[in-house]
Short mmCIF file of C-alpha atoms and ligand atoms in Angstrom, two decimals:
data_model
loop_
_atom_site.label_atom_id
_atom_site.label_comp_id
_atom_site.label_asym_id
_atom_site.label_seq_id
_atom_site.Cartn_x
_atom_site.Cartn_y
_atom_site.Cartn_z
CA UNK J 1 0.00 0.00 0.00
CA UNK J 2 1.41 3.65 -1.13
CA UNK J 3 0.17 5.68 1.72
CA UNK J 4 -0.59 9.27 0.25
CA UNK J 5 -0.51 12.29 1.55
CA UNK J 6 -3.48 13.43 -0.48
CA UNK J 7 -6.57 12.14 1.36
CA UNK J 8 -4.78 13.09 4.69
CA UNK J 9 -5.38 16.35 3.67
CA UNK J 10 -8.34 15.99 2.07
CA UNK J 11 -9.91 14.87 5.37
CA UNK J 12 -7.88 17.57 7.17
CA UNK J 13 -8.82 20.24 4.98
CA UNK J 14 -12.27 19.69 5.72
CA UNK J 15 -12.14 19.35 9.52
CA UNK J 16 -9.89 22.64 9.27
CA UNK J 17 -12.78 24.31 7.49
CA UNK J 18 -15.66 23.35 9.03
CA UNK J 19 -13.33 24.66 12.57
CA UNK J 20 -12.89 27.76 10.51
CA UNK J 21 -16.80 27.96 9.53
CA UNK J 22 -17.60 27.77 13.38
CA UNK J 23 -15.13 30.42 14.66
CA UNK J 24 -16.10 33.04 11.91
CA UNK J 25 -19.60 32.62 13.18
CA UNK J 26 -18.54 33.71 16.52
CA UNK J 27 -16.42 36.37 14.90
CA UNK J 28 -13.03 34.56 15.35
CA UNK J 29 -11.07 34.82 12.12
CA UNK J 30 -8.36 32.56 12.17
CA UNK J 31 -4.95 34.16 11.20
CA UNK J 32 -1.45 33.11 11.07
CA UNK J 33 1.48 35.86 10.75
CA UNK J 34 3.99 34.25 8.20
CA UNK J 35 7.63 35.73 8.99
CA UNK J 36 10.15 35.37 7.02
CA UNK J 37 13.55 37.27 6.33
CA UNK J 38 15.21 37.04 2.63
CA UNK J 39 13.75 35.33 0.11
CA UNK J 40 15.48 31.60 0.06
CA UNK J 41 13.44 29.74 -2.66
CA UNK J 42 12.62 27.08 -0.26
CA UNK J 43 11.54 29.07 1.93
CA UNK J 44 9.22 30.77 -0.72
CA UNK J 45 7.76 27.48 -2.42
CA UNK J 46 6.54 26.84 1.25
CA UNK J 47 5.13 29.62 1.94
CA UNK J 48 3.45 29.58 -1.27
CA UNK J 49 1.62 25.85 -0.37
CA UNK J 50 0.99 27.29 2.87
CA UNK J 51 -0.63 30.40 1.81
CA UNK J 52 -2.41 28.11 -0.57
CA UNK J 53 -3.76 26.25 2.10
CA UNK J 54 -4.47 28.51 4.68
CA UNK J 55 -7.09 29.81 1.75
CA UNK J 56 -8.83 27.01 1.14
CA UNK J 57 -9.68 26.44 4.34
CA UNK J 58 -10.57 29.96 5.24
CA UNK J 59 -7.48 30.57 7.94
CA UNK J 60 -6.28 34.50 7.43
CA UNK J 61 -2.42 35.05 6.80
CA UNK J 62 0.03 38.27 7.54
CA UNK J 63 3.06 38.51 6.08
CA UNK J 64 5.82 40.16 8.26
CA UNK J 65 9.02 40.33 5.14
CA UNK J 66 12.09 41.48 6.46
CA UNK J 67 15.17 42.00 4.15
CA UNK J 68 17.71 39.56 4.69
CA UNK J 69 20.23 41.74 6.02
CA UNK J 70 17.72 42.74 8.40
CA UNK J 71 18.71 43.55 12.44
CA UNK J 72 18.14 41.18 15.37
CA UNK J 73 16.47 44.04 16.67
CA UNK J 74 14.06 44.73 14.01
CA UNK J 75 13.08 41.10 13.76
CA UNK J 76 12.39 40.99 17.73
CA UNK J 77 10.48 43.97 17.45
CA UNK J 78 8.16 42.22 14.62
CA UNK J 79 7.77 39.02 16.99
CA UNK J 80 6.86 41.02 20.07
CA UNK J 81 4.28 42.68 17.67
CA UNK J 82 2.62 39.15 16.82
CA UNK J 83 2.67 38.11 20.27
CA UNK J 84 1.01 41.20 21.52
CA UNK J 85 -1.92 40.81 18.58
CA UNK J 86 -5.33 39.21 19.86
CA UNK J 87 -6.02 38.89 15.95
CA UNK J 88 -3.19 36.72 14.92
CA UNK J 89 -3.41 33.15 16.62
CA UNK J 90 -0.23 31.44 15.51
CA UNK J 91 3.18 32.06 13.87
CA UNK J 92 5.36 30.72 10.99
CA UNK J 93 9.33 31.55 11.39
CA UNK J 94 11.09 30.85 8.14
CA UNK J 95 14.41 29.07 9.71
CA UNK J 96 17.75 28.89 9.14
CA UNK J 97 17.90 32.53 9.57
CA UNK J 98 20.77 34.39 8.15
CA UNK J 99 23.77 34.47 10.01
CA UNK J 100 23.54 37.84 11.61
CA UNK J 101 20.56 35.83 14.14
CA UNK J 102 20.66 34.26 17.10
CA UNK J 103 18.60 31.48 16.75
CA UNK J 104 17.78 30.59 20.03
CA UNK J 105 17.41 34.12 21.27
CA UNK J 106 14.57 34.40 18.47
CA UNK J 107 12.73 31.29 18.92
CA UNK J 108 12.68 31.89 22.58
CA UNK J 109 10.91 35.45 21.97
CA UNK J 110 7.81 33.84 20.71
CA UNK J 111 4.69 33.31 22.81
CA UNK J 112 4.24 29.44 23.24
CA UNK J 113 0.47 29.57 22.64
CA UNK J 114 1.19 31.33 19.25
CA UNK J 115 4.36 28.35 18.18
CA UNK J 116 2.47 26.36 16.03
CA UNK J 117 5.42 25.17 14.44
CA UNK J 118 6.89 23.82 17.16
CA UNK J 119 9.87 26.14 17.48
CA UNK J 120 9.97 27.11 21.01
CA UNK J 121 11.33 25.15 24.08
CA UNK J 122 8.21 25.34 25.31
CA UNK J 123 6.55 23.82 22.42
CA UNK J 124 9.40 20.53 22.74
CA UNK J 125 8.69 20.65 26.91
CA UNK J 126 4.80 19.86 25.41
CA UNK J 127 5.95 16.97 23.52
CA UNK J 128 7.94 15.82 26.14
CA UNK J 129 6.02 16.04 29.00
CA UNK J 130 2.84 15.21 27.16
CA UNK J 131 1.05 18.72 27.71
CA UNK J 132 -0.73 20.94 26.09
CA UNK J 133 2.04 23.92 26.28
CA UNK J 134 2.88 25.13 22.60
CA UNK J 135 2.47 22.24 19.75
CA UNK J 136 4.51 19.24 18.65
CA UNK J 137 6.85 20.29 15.38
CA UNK J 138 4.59 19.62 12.34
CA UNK J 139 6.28 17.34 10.16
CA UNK J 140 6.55 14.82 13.73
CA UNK J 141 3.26 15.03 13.71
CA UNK J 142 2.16 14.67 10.31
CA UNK J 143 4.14 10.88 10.48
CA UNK J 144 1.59 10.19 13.42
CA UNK J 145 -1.24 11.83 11.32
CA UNK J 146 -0.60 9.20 8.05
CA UNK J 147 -0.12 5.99 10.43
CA UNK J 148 -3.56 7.42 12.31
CA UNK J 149 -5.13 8.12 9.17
CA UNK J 150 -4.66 4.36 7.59
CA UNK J 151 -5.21 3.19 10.57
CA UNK J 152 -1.59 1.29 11.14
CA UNK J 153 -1.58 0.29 15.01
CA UNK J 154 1.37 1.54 17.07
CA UNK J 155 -0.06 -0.30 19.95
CA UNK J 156 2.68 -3.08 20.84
CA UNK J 157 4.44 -2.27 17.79
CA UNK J 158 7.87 -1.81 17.75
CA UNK J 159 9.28 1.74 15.92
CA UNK J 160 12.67 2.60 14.87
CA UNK J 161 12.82 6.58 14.08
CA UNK J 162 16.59 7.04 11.94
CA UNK J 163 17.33 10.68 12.97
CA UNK J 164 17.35 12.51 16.07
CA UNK J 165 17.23 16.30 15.27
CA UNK J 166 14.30 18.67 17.17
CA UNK J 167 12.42 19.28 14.41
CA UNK J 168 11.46 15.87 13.21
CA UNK J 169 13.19 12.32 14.89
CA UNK J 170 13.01 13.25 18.24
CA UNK J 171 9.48 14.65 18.85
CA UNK J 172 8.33 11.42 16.32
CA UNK J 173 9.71 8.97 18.78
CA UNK J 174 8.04 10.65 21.55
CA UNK J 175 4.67 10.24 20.23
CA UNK J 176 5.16 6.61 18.85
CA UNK J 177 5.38 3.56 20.75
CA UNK J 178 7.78 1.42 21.52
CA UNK J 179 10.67 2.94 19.93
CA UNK J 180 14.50 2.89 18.86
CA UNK J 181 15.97 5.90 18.27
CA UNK J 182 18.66 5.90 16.11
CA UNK J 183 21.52 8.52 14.85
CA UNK J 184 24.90 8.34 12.88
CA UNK J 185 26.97 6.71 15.07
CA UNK J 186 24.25 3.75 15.40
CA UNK J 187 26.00 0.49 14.78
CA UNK J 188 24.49 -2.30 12.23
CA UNK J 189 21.37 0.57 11.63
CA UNK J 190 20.11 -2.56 8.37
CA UNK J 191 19.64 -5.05 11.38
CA UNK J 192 18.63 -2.07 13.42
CA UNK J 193 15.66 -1.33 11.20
CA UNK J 194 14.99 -4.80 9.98
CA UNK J 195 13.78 -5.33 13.23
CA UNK J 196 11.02 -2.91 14.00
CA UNK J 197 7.16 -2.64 12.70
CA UNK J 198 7.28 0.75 11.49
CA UNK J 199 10.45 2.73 10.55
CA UNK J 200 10.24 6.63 10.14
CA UNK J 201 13.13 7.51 8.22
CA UNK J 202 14.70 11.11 8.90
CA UNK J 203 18.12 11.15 8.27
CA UNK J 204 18.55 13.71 5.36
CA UNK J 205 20.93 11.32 3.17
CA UNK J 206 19.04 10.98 -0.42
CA UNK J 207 18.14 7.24 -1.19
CA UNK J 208 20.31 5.90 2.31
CA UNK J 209 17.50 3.38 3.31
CA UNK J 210 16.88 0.75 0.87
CA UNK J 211 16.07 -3.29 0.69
CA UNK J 212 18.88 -4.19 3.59
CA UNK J 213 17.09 -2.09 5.76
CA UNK J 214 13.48 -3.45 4.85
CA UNK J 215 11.61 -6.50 5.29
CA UNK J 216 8.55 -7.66 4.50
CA UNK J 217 5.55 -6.41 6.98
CA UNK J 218 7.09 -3.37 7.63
CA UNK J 219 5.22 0.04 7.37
CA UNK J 220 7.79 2.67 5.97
CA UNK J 221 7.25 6.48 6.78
CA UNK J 222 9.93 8.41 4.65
CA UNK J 223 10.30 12.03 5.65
CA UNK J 224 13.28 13.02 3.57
CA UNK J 225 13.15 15.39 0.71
CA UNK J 226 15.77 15.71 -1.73
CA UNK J 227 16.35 17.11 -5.75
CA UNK J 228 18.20 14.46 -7.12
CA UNK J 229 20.13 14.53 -10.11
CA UNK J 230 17.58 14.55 -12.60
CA UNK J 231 16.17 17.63 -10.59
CA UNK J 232 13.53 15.28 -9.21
CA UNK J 233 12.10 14.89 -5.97
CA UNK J 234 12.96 11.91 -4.29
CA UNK J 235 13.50 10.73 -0.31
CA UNK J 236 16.09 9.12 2.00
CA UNK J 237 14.37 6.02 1.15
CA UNK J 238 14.63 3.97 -2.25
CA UNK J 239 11.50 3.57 -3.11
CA UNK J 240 12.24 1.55 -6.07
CA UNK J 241 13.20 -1.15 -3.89
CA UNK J 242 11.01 -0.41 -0.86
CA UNK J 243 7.61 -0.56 -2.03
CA UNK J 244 8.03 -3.97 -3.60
CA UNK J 245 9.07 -5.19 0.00
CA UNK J 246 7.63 -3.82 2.72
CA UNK J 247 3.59 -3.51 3.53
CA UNK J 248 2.86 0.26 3.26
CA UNK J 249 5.41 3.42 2.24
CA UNK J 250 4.98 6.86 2.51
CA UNK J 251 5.81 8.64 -1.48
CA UNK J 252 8.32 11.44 -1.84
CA UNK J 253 6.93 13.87 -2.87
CA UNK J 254 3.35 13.63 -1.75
CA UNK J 255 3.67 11.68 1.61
CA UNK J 256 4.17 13.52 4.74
CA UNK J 257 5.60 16.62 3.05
CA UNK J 258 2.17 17.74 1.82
CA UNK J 259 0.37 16.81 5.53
CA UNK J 260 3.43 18.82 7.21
CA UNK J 261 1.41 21.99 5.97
CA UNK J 262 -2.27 20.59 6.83
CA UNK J 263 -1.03 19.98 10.42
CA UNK J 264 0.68 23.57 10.69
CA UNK J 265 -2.94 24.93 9.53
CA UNK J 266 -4.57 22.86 12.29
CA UNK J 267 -2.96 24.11 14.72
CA UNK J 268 -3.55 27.81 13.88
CA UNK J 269 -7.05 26.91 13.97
CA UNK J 270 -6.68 25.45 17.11
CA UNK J 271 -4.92 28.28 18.69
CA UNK J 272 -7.51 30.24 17.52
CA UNK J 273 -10.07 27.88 19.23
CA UNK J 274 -8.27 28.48 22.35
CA UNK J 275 -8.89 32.05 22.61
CA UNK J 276 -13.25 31.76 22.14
P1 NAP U 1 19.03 16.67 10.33
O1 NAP U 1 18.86 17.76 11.35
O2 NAP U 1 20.16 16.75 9.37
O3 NAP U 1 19.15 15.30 11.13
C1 NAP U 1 19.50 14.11 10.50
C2 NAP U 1 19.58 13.04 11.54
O4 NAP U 1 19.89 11.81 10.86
C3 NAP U 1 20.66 13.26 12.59
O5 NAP U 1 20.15 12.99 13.87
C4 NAP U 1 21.75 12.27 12.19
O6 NAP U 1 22.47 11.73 13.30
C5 NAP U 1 20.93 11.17 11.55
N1 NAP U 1 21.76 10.40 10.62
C6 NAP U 1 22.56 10.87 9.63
N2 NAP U 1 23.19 9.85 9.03
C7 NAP U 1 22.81 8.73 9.66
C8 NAP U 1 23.13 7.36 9.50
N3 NAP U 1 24.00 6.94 8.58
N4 NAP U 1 22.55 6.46 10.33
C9 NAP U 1 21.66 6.86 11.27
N5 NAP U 1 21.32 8.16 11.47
C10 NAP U 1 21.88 9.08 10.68
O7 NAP U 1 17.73 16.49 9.46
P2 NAP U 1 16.16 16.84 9.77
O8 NAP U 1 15.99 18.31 9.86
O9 NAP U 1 15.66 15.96 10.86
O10 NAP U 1 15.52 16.37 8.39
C11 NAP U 1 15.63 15.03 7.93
C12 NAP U 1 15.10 14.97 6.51
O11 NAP U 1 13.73 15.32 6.51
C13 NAP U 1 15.76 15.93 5.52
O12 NAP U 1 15.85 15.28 4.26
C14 NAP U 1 14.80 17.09 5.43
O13 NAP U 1 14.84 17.74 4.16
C15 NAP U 1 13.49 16.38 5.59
N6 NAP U 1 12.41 17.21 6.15
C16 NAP U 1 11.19 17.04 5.61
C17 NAP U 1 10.11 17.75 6.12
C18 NAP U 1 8.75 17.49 5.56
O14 NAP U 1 7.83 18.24 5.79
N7 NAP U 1 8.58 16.38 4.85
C19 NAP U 1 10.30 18.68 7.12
C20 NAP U 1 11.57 18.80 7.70
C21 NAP U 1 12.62 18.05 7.20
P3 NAP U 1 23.44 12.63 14.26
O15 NAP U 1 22.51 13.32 15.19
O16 NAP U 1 24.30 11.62 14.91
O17 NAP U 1 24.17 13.57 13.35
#
């Protein structure tokens, strides 16, 4: 089974705008303040499918454009202007910001209840203490959203997540089940992963994962996103080889890329909901 991202959002889209509906009856409009400094092209096509989505479901979006030589200063100021806002209900920080930033200093400047990407420490303390401070980073989640949406079991299933960064491994292995957490240094990580029900793959390395990883059973969540040589999209997994193998694989592109961006819009919602 090819588990798409496309009726994950499909079914998110219209929970998102039926939550919208019932908030702009009680004169809630909810609005996300996109931030972002420079113009990075990635940064841009994102914005672009978020923008795109935040329409369709009828969630209102700011743009706060600083140029990319831009101050510390002037990009605090624009942060303590969102969080000071009663009409905007979550934030978007385009990240890595250019050098002249202190990452941490900016992140940490954001009001939790308005991190719906997950940025803040507060927003990691949530996922790791299982609370409702901030929200879990969104591509995490979206891994947990496909499994939930096809219904794959983590109950007594065993996980292996490849990657530990904040933004993605980490939070994923704290809202799986039983789980291995893996990283570079792992030793034997083909045996590693043979070995586990599920494997979310987030290790950044184009086409790294392939059939001496895999076995048959297995459900395969690929989070990777790569160009590769013939300027397609493709993911850390080989899907060539995967899908033949294993019992159910996440695409690249259209797998948990596309429900990274239906999650960030549910959670602006929520937010929103929060404040009725
Ligand atoms: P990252 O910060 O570079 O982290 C990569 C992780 O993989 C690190 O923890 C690293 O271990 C581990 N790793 C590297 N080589 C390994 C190996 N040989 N064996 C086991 N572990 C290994 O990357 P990220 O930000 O988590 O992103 C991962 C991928 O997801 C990237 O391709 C990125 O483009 C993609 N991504 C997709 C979305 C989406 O919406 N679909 C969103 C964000 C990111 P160490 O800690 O030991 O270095």
């Amino acid at each position: 089974m090819i588990l798409k991202g496309a009726p994950v959002v499909a079914a998110m889209n219209e929970a998102n705008a039926a939550r919208c509906a019932a908030l702009r009856e009680k004169g809630v409009v909810p609005t996300l303040a996109v931030v972002r400094v420079g113009a990075r092209e990635d940064d841009l096509s994102y914005e672009k499918g978020v923008m795109a989505r935040c329409a369709k479901v009828g969630v209102e979006v700011k743009q706060f454009l600083l140029p990319a030589d831009a101050a510390q200063e002037e990009l605090l100021g624009v942060i303590a202007c969102i969080n000071a806002d009663p009409s905007i209900h979550g934030c978007l920080l385009f990240r890595p910001l250019p050098r002249q930033f202190d990452d941490r200093t900016v992140r940490a400047a954001l009001a939790p209840e308005k991190d719906i990407d997950g940025i803040t420490d507060g927003s990691l303390a949530g996922v790791f203490t299982n609370t409702a401070l901030g929200y879990p980073p969104c591509t995490a989640q979206a891994c947990l959203e496909i499994l939930k949406f096809y219904g794959i079991p983590l109950s007594g299933r065993r996980a292996v997540v490849v990657g530990r960064s904040l933004v993605v491994g980490k939070p994923a292995a704290m809202m799986l089940a039983t789980v291995t957490l893996c990283n570079s240094r792992t030793r034997d990580l083909p045996e590693v992963c043979r070995e586990a029900d599920i494997v979310v793959v987030a290790m950044g390395k184009a086409g790294a994962v392939g059939a001496e990883h895999l076995r048959e059973g297995q459900v395969v969540v690929d989070v990777g996103i790569h160009v590769n040589e013939e300027g397609k999209l493709c993911g850390d997994v080989r899907f060539g080889e995967a899908e033949p193998l294993v019992e159910a694989i996440t695409p690249v592109p259209g797998g948990v890329g596309t429900v990274t961006t239906s999650v960030l819009v549910g959670h602006v919602v929520e937010a929103a909901e929060k404040t009725v």
